[in-house]
Coordinates of C-alpha atoms in Angstrom, one line a residue:
M246 CA 135.4 41.2 22.5
S247 CA 137.8 38.3 22.7
Y248 CA 141.5 38.3 23.0
T249 CA 144.1 36.2 21.2
D250 CA 147.1 34.1 22.2
R251 CA 149.1 37.4 22.3
F252 CA 147.1 38.2 25.5
D253 CA 148.0 34.8 27.0
Q254 CA 151.6 35.4 26.2
A255 CA 151.5 38.8 27.9
L256 CA 149.9 37.2 31.0
A257 CA 152.6 34.6 31.3
Y258 CA 155.3 37.3 30.6
A259 CA 154.0 39.6 33.3
S260 CA 153.8 36.9 35.8
R261 CA 157.4 35.8 35.0
I262 CA 159.0 39.2 35.2
H263 CA 157.2 40.3 38.4
R264 CA 157.4 36.8 40.1
H265 CA 159.6 37.9 43.0
Q266 CA 157.9 41.3 43.6
Q267 CA 155.4 41.9 46.4
R268 CA 152.8 44.6 46.9
K269 CA 154.0 47.6 48.9
G270 CA 153.6 46.9 52.6
A271 CA 152.0 43.5 52.1
D272 CA 152.9 39.9 51.6
I273 CA 150.8 39.7 48.5
P274 CA 152.4 38.7 45.1
Y275 CA 152.6 41.7 42.8
V276 CA 150.9 39.8 40.0
S277 CA 147.6 40.4 42.0
H278 CA 147.9 44.1 41.2
L279 CA 148.6 43.4 37.5
L280 CA 145.6 41.1 37.3
G281 CA 143.4 43.6 39.1
V282 CA 144.4 46.5 36.8
C283 CA 143.9 44.3 33.8
A284 CA 140.4 43.3 35.0
I285 CA 139.4 46.9 35.6
A286 CA 140.7 47.9 32.2
I287 CA 138.8 45.0 30.5
E288 CA 135.6 45.9 32.5
N289 CA 136.0 49.5 31.2
G290 CA 136.2 48.2 27.6
A291 CA 139.9 47.8 26.9
S292 CA 141.2 46.7 23.5
E293 CA 143.6 43.8 23.5
D294 CA 146.5 46.2 23.3
Q295 CA 145.2 48.1 26.3
A296 CA 144.6 44.8 28.3
I297 CA 148.2 43.7 27.5
A298 CA 149.5 47.1 28.5
A299 CA 147.6 46.9 31.8
L300 CA 149.4 43.6 32.5
L301 CA 152.7 45.2 31.7
H302 CA 152.2 48.8 32.9
D303 CA 154.8 48.6 35.7
A304 CA 157.4 46.5 33.8
V305 CA 159.6 49.4 32.7
E306 CA 159.4 51.2 36.0
D307 CA 160.0 48.1 38.2
Q308 CA 161.6 45.5 36.0
G309 CA 164.3 46.8 33.8
G310 CA 163.9 50.3 32.4
Q311 CA 164.4 51.0 28.7
P312 CA 165.7 47.5 27.8
R313 CA 162.5 46.1 29.2
L314 CA 160.5 48.6 27.1
E315 CA 162.3 47.5 23.9
E316 CA 161.6 43.8 24.8
I317 CA 157.9 44.7 25.2
R318 CA 157.9 46.5 21.9
A319 CA 159.5 43.5 20.1
S320 CA 157.2 41.0 21.7
F321 CA 153.9 42.9 21.8
G322 CA 154.2 45.8 19.3
D323 CA 154.5 49.6 19.3
A324 CA 151.0 50.4 20.5
V325 CA 151.4 48.3 23.7
A326 CA 154.9 49.7 24.3
Q327 CA 153.6 53.3 23.9
I328 CA 150.8 52.7 26.5
V329 CA 153.3 51.1 28.9
W330 CA 155.6 54.0 28.4
D331 CA 152.8 56.5 29.0
C332 CA 152.0 54.7 32.3
T333 CA 155.6 54.9 33.5
D334 CA 156.6 57.7 35.8
S335 CA 160.3 56.8 36.0
D336 CA 162.6 54.4 34.1
T337 CA 165.8 55.0 36.1
E338 CA 167.3 53.8 39.4
P339 CA 167.4 55.5 41.7
K340 CA 164.1 57.1 41.0
P341 CA 163.9 60.9 41.0
P342 CA 162.4 62.5 44.2
W343 CA 158.8 61.4 44.8
R344 CA 157.0 64.7 44.6
A345 CA 158.8 65.9 41.5
R346 CA 158.1 62.5 39.8
K347 CA 154.4 62.7 40.6
E348 CA 154.1 66.3 39.5
A349 CA 155.8 65.5 36.2
Y350 CA 153.5 62.5 35.7
L351 CA 150.4 64.6 36.4
A352 CA 151.5 67.2 33.9
S353 CA 152.2 64.5 31.3
L354 CA 148.6 63.2 31.6
E355 CA 147.5 66.4 29.9
H356 CA 149.0 65.3 26.6
K357 CA 148.6 61.5 26.6
P358 CA 146.0 59.8 24.4
A359 CA 142.8 58.4 25.8
T360 CA 144.0 54.8 25.2
S361 CA 146.9 55.3 27.6
L362 CA 144.8 57.3 30.1
A363 CA 142.3 54.5 30.3
V364 CA 145.1 52.1 31.4
S365 CA 146.6 54.6 33.8
L366 CA 143.1 55.1 35.3
A367 CA 142.7 51.3 35.7
D368 CA 146.0 51.3 37.6
K369 CA 145.2 54.1 39.9
T370 CA 141.7 52.7 40.5
H371 CA 143.1 49.4 41.6
N372 CA 145.6 51.2 43.9
A373 CA 142.9 53.5 45.4
G374 CA 140.7 50.4 46.0
A375 CA 143.6 48.7 47.8
I376 CA 144.3 51.7 49.9
T377 CA 140.7 52.2 51.0
A378 CA 140.4 48.4 51.8
D379 CA 143.5 48.6 53.9
M380 CA 142.3 51.8 55.6
H381 CA 139.2 49.9 56.8
T382 CA 141.5 47.4 58.4
H383 CA 144.6 49.3 59.4
G384 CA 143.4 53.0 59.6
Q385 CA 146.0 55.7 59.4
A386 CA 148.9 53.3 59.6
V387 CA 148.4 52.7 55.8
W388 CA 150.1 56.0 55.0
E389 CA 153.4 54.7 56.5
R390 CA 153.8 52.5 53.4
F391 CA 154.0 55.3 51.0
T392 CA 156.9 57.6 50.2
G393 CA 154.5 60.5 49.9
G394 CA 153.0 59.8 53.3
R395 CA 149.5 60.8 54.1
E396 CA 149.5 64.4 52.8
G397 CA 151.4 63.6 49.6
S398 CA 149.3 60.6 48.8
L399 CA 146.0 62.3 49.4
W400 CA 147.2 65.3 47.2
Y401 CA 148.3 62.9 44.4
Y402 CA 145.0 61.0 44.4
R403 CA 142.9 64.2 44.4
A404 CA 145.0 65.6 41.5
L405 CA 144.6 62.4 39.6
A406 CA 140.9 62.4 40.1
E407 CA 140.7 66.0 38.7
V408 CA 142.7 65.1 35.6
F409 CA 140.9 61.8 34.8
L410 CA 137.4 63.4 35.3
R411 CA 138.4 66.2 33.0
R412 CA 140.3 64.3 30.3
I413 CA 138.3 61.0 30.1
P414 CA 135.0 61.7 31.8
G415 CA 132.5 58.8 32.3
P416 CA 131.7 55.9 34.6
A417 CA 135.4 54.8 35.0
A418 CA 136.6 58.2 36.1
Q419 CA 133.5 58.6 38.3
R420 CA 134.4 55.3 40.0
F421 CA 137.9 56.6 40.7
V422 CA 136.5 59.9 42.1
R423 CA 134.2 57.9 44.5
L424 CA 137.2 55.8 45.7
V425 CA 139.2 58.9 46.4
A426 CA 136.3 60.4 48.3
E427 CA 136.0 57.3 50.3
M428 CA 139.8 57.4 51.0
E429 CA 139.5 61.0 52.2
A430 CA 136.4 60.1 54.4
L431 CA 138.3 57.2 56.0
D432 CA 141.3 59.4 56.6
A433 CA 139.1 62.0 58.3
R434 CA 137.9 59.4 60.9

């Protein structure tokens, strides 16, 4: 499968709108996460719409809410905008309380199409990989970065693993389950 100039435009757009954002608790440009999610999505067989949505999956949540979603719709189409929307757990500032937001997102996964779930899974896989890598280096201190802390974060990743394995079973979901198991094993040290 090859992608078109539309993908290239989305890549530049994602880099531009997230240019001043850093990864949580690190001095790493946020675009690294977007590229990682996109790479995972592509490796898992993403269509061009899914690959573009992987690049833009945090744009609404972190870079402008509904106006940003409408800009994405106008630039990249309804299908991309829908996937991005399905990957968004909040489009308001301040964001709702963490636990309620995560519970609502988990419940929403039960009704989302597989095209959107695949992008969400790529996002959560990249996040879980970053957490486990950081746990190898920093141990339990990693949990201090997250609003949900240790208990909330572990609960959330376990719950995501259950949903993805049930809703879109296969090698991608199994990879995520293995990362969550590694995260838990590192936490138990």
